[in-house]
mmCIF file of C-alpha atoms in Angstrom:
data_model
loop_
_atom_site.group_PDB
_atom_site.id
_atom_site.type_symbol
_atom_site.label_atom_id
_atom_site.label_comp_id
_atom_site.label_asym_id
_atom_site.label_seq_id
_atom_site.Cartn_x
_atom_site.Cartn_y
_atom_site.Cartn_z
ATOM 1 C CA UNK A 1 112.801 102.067 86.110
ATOM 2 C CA UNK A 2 110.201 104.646 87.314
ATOM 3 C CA UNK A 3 108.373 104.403 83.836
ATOM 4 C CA UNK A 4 108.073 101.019 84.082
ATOM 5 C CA UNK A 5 106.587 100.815 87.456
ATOM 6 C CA UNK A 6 104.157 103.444 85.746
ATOM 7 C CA UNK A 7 103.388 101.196 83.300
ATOM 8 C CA UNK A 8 103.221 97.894 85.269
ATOM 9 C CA UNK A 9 100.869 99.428 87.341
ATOM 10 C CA UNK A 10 98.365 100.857 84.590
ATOM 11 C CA UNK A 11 98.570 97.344 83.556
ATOM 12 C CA UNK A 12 97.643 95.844 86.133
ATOM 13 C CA UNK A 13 94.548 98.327 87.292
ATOM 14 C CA UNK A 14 93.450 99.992 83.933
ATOM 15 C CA UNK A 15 90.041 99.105 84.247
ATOM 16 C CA UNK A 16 89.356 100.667 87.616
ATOM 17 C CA UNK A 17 91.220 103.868 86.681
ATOM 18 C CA UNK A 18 89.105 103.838 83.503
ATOM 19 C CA UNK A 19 85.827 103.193 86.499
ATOM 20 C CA UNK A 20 87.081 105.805 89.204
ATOM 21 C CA UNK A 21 86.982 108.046 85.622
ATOM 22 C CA UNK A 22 83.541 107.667 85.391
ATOM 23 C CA UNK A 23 82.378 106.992 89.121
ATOM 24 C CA UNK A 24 80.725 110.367 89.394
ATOM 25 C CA UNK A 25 78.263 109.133 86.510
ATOM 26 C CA UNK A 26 77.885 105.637 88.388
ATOM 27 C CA UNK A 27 77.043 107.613 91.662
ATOM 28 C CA UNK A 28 74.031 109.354 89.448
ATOM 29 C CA UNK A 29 72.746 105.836 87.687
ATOM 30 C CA UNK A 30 72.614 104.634 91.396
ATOM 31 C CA UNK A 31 70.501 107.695 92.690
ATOM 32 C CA UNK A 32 68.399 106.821 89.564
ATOM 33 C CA UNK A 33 67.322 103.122 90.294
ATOM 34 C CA UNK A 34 67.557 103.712 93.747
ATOM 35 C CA UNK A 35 64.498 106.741 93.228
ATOM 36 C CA UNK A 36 62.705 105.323 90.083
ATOM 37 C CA UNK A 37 63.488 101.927 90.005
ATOM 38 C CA UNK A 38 63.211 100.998 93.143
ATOM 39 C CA UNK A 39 60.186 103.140 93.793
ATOM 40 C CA UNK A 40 61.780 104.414 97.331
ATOM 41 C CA UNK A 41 60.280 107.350 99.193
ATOM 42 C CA UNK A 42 63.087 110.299 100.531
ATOM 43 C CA UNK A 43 64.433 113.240 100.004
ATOM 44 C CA UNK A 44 66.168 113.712 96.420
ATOM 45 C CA UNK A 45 69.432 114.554 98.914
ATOM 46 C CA UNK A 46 69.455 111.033 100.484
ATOM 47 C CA UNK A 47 69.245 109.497 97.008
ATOM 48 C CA UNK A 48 72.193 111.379 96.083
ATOM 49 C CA UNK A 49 74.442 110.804 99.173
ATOM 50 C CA UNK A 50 73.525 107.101 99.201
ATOM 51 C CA UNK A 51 74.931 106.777 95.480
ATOM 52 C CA UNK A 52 78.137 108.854 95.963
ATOM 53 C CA UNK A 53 78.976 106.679 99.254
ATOM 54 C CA UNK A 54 77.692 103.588 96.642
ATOM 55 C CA UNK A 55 79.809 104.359 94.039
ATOM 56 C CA UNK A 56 83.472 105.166 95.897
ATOM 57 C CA UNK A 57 83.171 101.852 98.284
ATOM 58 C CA UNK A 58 84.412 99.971 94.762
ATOM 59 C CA UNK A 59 87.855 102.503 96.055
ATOM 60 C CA UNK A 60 88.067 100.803 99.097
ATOM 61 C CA UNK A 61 87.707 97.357 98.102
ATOM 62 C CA UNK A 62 90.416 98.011 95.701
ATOM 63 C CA UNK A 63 93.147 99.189 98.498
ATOM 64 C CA UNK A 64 92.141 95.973 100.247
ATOM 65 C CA UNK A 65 92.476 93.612 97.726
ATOM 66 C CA UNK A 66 93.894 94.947 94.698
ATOM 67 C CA UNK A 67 96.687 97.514 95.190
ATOM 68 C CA UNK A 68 99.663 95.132 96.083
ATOM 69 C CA UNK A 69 98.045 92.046 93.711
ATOM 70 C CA UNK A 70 100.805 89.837 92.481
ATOM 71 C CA UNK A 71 103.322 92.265 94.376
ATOM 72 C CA UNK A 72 102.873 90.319 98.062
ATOM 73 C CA UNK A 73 105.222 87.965 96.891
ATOM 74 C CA UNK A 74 109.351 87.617 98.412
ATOM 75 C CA UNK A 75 110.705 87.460 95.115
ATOM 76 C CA UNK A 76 109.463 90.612 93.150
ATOM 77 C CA UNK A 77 110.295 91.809 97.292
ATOM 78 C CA UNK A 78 113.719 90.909 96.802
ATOM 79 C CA UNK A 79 113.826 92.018 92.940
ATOM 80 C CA UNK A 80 112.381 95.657 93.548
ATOM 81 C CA UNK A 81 115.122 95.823 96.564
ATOM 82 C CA UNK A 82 118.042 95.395 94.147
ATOM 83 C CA UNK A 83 116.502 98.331 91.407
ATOM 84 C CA UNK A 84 118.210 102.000 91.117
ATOM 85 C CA UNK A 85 114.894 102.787 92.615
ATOM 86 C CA UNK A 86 114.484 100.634 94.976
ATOM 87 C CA UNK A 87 111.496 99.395 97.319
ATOM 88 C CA UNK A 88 111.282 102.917 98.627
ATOM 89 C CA UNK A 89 110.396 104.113 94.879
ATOM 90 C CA UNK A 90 108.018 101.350 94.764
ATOM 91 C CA UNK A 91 106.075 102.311 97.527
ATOM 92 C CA UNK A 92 106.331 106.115 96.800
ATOM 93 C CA UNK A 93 104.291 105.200 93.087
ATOM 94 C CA UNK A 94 101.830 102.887 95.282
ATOM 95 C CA UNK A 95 100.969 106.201 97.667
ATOM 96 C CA UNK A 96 101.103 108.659 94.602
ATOM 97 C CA UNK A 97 98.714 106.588 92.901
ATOM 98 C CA UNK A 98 96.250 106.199 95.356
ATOM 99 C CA UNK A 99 96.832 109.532 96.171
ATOM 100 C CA UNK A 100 95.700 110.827 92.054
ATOM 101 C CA UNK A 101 92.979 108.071 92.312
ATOM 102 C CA UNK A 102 91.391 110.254 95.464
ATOM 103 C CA UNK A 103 92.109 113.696 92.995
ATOM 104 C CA UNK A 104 89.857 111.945 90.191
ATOM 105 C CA UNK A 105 87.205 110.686 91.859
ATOM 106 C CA UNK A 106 86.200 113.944 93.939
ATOM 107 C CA UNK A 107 86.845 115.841 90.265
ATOM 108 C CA UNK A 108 84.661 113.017 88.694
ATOM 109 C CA UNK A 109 81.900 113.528 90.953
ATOM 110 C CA UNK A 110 82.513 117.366 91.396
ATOM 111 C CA UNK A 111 81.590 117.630 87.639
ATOM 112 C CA UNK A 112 78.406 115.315 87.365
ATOM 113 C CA UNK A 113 77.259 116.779 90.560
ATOM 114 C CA UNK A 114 77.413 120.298 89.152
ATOM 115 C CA UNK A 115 75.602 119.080 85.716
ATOM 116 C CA UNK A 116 72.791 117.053 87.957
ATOM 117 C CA UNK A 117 72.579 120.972 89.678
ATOM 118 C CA UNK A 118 72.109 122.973 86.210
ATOM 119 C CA UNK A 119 69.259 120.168 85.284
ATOM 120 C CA UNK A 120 67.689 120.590 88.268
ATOM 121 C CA UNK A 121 67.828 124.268 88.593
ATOM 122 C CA UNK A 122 66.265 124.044 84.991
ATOM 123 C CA UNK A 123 63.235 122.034 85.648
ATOM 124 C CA UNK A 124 62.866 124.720 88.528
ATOM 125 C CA UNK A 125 64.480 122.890 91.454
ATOM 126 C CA UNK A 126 66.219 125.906 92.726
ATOM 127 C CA UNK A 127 66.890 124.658 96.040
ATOM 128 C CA UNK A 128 68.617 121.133 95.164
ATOM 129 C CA UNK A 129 71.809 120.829 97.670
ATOM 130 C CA UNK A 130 74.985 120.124 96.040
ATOM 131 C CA UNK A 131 77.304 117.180 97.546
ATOM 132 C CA UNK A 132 80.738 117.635 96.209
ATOM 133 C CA UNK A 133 81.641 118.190 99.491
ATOM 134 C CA UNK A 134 80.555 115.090 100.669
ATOM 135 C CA UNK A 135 82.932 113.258 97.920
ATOM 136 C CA UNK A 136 85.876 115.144 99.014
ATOM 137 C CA UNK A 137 84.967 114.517 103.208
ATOM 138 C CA UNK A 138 84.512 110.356 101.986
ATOM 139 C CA UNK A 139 88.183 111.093 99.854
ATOM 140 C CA UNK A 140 89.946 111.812 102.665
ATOM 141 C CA UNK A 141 88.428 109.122 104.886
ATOM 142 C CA UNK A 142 89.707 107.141 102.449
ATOM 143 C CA UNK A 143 93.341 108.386 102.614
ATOM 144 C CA UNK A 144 92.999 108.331 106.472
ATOM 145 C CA UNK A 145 92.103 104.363 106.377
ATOM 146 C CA UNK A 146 94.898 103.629 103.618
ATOM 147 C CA UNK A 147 97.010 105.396 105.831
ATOM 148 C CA UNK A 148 96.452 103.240 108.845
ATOM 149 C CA UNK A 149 96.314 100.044 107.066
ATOM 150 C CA UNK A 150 98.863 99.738 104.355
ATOM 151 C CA UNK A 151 101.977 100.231 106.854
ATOM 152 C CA UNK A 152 100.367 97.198 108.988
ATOM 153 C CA UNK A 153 99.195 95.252 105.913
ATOM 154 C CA UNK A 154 103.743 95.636 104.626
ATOM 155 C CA UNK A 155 104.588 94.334 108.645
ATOM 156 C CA UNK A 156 102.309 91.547 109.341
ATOM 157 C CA UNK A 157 101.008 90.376 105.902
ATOM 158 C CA UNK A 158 96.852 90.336 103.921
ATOM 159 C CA UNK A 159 95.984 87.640 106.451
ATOM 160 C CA UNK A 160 96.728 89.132 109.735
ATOM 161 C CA UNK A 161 95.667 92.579 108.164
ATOM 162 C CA UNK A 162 92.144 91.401 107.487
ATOM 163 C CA UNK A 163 91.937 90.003 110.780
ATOM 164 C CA UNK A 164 92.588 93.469 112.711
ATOM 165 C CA UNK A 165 90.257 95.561 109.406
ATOM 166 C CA UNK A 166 87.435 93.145 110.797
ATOM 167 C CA UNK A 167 88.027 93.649 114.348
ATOM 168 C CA UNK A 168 88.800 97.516 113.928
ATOM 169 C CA UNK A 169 85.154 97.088 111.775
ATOM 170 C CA UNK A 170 83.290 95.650 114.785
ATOM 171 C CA UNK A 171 84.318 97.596 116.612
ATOM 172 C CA UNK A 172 83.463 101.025 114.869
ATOM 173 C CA UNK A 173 80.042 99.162 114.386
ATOM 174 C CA UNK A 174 79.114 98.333 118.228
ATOM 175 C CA UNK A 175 80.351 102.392 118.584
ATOM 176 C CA UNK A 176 77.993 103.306 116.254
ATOM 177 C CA UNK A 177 75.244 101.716 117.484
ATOM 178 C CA UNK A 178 75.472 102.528 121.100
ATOM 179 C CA UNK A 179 75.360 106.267 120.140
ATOM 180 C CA UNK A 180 72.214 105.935 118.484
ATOM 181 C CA UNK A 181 71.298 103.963 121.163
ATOM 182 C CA UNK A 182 72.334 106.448 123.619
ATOM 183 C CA UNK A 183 70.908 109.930 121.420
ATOM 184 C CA UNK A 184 68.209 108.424 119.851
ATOM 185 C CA UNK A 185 66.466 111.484 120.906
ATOM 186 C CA UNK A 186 68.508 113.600 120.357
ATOM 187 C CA UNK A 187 68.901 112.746 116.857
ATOM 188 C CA UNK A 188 65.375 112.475 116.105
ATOM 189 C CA UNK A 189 65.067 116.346 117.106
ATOM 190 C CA UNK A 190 68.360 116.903 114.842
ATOM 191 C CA UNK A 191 66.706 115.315 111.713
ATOM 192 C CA UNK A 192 63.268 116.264 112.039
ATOM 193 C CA UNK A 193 63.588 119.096 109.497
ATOM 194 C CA UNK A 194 64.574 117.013 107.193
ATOM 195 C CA UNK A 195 68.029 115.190 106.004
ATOM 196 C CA UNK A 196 68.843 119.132 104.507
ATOM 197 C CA UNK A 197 68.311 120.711 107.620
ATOM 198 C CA UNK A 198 70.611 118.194 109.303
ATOM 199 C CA UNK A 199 73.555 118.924 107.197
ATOM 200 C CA UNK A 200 72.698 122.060 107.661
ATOM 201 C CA UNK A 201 72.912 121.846 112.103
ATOM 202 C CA UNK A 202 75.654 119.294 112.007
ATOM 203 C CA UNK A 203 77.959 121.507 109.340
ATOM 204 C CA UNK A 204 77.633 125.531 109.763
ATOM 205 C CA UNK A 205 79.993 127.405 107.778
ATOM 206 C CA UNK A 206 82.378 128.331 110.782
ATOM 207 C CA UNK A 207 82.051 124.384 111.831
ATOM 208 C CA UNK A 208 83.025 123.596 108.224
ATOM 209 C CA UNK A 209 86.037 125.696 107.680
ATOM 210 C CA UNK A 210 87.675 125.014 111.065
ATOM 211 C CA UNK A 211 87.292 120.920 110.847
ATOM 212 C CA UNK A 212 87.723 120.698 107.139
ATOM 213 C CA UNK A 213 91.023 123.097 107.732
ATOM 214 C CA UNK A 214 92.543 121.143 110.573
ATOM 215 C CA UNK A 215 91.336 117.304 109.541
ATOM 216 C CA UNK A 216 92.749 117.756 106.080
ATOM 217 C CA UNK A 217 96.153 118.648 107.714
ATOM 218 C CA UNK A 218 96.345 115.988 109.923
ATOM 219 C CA UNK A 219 95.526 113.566 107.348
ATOM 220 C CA UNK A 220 98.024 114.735 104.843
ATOM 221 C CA UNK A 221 100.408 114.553 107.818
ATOM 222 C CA UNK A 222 99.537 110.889 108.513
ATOM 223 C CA UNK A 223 99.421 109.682 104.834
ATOM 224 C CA UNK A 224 103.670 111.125 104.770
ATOM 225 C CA UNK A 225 103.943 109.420 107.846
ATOM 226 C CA UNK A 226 102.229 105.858 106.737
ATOM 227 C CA UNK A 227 104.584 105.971 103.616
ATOM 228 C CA UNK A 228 107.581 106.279 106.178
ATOM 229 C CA UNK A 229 106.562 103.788 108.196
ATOM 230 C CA UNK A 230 105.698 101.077 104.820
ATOM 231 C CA UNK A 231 109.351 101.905 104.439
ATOM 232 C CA UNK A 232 110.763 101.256 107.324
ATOM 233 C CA UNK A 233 108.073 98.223 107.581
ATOM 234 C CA UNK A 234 108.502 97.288 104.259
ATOM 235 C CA UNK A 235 112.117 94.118 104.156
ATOM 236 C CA UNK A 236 110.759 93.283 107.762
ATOM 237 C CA UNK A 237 107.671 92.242 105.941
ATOM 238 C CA UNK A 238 108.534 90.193 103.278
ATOM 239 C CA UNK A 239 109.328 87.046 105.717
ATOM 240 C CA UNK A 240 104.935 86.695 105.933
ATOM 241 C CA UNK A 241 104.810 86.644 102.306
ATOM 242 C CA UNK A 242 103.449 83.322 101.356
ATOM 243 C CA UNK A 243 106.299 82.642 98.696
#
């Protein structure tokens, strides 16, 4: 039964695994039109950071709309109930996956990042920044928001789920924009040497090690938790599916 969850769900989402794959090199054609093509003035950096963040959103959009496609239904609910598995070893393979998708897309971007380095450092660019960090900070946010959402989106169903993602999204916006409002000064002075320099202020090595060390914990913590609760959330559920 396992194997053929496996294979239903390789099925059903083989072309983005064959994208996530090859998302590092998508982040790198982005920073490309988004320098050349579009003729932009920046820092190299920016470029870079803009097409990493570019090139994982197509992760996020996939947990929203893609990862429970055809399965939001009462009767493969009721079917995957009455396997030697059951719905608990359906939901494990639904948090596993995500879980390897995360693992290949930092490792995708990892490598092209560290090939975009050696070119640089051989046209003489000694002192271009490497982001793989970045990929594995945006990885984890990631895990953190499938977390929170896929344990509501098994209680209360897509439509009430996308109702509360906007909402949570508005809010998180009007947040956002009353600290700049608030530190626009502040800010300026913090970026003024540059986007580099920035990273730099905002993630010292100490500063890196301690919230890297503790946030990663917490969110490993929560995604165990999440698949719990889509457990315990998971029969109560299947009365909003639509049919």
């Amino acid at each position: 039964m396992m194997r053929g969850l496996l294979y239903k769900e390789w099925k059903q989402n083989k072309f983005f695994f064959i994208f996530i794959v090859f998302c590092g090199l998508v982040a790198y054609i982005l920073t490309f039109f988004l320098k050349y093509v579009g003729k932009l003035d920046g820092e190299d950096t920016v470029f870079r950071f803009i097409g990493i963040v570019l090139a994982t959103m197509p992760t996020l959009v996939y947990t929203e709309m893609e990862i429970f496609r055809g399965d939001d239904r009462k009767l493969w609910a009721y079917f995957i109930t009455s396997t030697s598995e059951g719905y608990k070893g359906f939901l494990r393979i639904k948090y596993e996956m995500f879980f390897a998708i995360l693992v290949i897309q930092c490792f995708s971007i990892e490598i092209f990042d560290e090939l975009y380095i050696c070119m640089a450092v051989d046209h003489g660019i000694e002192e271009a920044m490497s982001l793989g960090g970045v990929a594995m900070a945006i990885a984890f946010f990631q895990m953190l928001l499938f977390a929170l959402e896929i344990p509501i989106f098994l209680l209360f169903g897509k439509k009430k789920t996308e109702q509360i993602g906007m909402i949570v999204s508005i809010l998180f916006f009007f947040i956002i924009v009353l600290f700049f409002f608030l530190n626009v000064d502040y800010l300026v002075n913090i970026t003024d040497g540059g986007f580099e320099t920035f990273l730099e202020k905002l993630f010292t090595e100490k500063v890196k090690t301690l919230v890297m060390g503790i946030g990663n914990i917490l969110i490993l913590c929560t995604y165990y938790l999440s698949y719990k609760l889509s457990c315990r959330f998971y029969l109560k559920g299947v009365e909003h599916y639509d049919k």
